[in-house]
Coordinates of C-alpha atoms in Angstrom, one line a residue:
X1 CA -22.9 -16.2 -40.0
X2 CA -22.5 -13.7 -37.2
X3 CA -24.3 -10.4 -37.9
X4 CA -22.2 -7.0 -37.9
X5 CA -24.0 -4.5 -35.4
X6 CA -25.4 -1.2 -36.7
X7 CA -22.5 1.5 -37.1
X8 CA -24.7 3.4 -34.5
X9 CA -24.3 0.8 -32.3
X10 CA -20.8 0.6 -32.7
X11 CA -20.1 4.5 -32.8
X12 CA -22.2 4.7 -29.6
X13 CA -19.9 2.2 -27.4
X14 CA -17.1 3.9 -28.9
X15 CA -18.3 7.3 -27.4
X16 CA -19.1 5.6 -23.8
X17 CA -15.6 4.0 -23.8
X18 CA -13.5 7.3 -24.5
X19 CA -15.9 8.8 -22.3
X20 CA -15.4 6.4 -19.4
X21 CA -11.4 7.0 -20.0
X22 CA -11.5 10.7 -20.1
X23 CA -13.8 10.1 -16.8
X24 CA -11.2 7.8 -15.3
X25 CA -8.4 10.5 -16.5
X26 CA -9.9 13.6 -15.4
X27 CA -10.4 11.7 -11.6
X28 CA -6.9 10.3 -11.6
X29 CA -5.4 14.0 -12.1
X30 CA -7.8 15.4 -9.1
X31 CA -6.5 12.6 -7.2
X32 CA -2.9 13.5 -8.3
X33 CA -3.1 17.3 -7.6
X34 CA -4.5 16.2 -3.9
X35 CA -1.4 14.1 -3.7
X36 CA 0.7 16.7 -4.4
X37 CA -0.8 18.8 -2.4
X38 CA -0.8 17.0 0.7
X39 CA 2.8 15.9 0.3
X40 CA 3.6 19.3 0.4
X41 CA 1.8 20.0 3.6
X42 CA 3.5 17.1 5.4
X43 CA 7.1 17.8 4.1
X44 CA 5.7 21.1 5.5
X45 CA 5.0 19.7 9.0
X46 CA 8.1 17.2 8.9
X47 CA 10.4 20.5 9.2
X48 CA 8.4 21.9 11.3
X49 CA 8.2 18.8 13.8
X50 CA 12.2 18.7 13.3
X51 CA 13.2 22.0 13.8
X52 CA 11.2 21.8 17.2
X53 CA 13.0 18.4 18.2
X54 CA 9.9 16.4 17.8
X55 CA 11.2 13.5 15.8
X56 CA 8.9 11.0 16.1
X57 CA 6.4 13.4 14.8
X58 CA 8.9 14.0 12.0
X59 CA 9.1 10.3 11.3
X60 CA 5.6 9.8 11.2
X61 CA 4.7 12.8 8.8
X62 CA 7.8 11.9 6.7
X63 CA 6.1 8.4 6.3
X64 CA 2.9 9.4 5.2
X65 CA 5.0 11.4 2.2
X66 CA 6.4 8.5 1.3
X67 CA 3.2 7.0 1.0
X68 CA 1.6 9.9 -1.0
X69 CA 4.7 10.0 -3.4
X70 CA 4.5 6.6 -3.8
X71 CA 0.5 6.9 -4.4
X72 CA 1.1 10.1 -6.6
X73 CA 3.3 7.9 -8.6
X74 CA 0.7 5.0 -9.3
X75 CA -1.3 7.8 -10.3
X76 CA 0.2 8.9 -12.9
X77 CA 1.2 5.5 -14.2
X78 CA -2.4 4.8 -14.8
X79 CA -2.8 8.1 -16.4
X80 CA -0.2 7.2 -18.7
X81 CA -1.8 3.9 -20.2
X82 CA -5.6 5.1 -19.9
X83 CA -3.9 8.0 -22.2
X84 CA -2.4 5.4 -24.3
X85 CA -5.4 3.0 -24.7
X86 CA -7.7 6.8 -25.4
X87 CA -5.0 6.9 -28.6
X88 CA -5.4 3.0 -29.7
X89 CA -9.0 2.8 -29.4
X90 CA -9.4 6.4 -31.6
X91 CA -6.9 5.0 -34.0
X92 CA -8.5 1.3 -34.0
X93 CA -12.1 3.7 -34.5
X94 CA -11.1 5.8 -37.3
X95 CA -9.5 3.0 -38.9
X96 CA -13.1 0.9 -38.2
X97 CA -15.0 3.6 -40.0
X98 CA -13.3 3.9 -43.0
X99 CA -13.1 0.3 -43.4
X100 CA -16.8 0.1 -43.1
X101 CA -17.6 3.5 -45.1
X102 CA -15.3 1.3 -47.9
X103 CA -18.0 0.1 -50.6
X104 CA -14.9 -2.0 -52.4
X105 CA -14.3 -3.7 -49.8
X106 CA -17.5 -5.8 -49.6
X107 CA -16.8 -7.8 -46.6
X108 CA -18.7 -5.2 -44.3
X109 CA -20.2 -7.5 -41.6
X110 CA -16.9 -9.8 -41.4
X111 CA -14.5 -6.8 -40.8
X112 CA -17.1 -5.0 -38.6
X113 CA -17.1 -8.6 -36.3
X114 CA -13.4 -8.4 -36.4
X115 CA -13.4 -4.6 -35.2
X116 CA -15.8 -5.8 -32.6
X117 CA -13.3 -7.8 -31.7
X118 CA -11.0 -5.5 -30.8
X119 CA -13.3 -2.8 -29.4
X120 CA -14.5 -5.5 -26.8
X121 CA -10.9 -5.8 -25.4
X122 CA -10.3 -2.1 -25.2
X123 CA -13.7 -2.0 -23.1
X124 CA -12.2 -5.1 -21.0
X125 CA -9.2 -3.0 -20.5
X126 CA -10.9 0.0 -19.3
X127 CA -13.5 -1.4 -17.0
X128 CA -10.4 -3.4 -15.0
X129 CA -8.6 0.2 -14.8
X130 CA -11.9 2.0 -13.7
X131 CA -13.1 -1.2 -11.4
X132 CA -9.4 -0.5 -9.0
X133 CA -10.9 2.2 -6.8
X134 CA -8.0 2.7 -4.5
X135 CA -4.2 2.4 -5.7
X136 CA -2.3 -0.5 -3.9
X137 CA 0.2 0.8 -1.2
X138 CA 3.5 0.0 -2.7
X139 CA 5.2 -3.4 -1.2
X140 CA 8.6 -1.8 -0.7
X141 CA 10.1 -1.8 2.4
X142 CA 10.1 2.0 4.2
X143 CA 13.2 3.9 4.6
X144 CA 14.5 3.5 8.4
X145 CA 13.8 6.2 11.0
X146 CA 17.4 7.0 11.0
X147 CA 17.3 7.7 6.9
X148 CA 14.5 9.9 7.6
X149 CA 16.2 12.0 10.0
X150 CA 19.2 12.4 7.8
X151 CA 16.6 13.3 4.6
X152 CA 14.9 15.5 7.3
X153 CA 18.4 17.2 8.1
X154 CA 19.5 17.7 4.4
X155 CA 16.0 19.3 3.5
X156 CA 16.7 21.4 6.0
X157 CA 19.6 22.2 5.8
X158 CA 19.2 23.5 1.9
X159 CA 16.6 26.2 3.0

């Protein structure tokens, strides 16, 4: 029979995991507010570059928002399900303690296995988020130079 490991043990990993994922969250929403940031800048620059008839220039800073929004996006996708697997593993914790706090229960190291189980995947899960360093540029096609300009012209228009 497989032996249950220590509650300490267990309480321990629990603490490193939902440590690692409000690590990985607190990063992802630095990297978020940079984003935002610098999306502003070059929508900034992009009607600047316009209103002085430099459209390539435009183009090329309009592109890069594109890119951030789409990065800023990504972002906050994976701050979504880190922030949903933070609530599951709490939930599947708490739920792991009084289980094991249970003295009717009496299947202690069997439950405790099972927990392990689970806890195991949740650390699986979070070391595949926290292992992507970079967010993957999206594989969509970019908007045309002409679609630019006439986003370009409209934001510019509304000012």
């Amino acid at each position: 029979m497989i032996n249950a490991p220590s509650d300490d043990c267990v309480q321990d990993e629990n603490k490193t995991a939902l440590h690692k994922i409000h690590k990985a969250i607190e990063d992802l929403t630095a990297q978020e507010r940079n984003a935002r940031k610098s999306t502003r800048t070059h929508v900034d620059k992009a009607k600047a570059r316009f209103d002085c008839e430099n459209q390539r220039g435009a183009i090329m800073s309009m592109r890069k928002c594109h890119k951030l929004q789409a990065e800023q996006a990504k972002i906050l996708e994976a701050i979504g399900y880190l922030r949903t697997l933070e609530a599951e593993l709490e939930s599947h914790v708490l739920l792991a303690s009084k289980i094991c706090n249970d003295p009717v229960l009496g299947r202690r190291s069997s439950l405790a296995c099972k927990g392990m189980s689970k806890f195991t995947s949740f650390e699986s899960k979070v070391q595949r988020i926290l292992s992507c360093d970079q967010i993957r540029e999206p594989e969509d096609e970019a908007p045309s130079d002409e679609a630019i300009l006439s986003e370009l012209a409209s934001m510019t228009q509304t000012r």
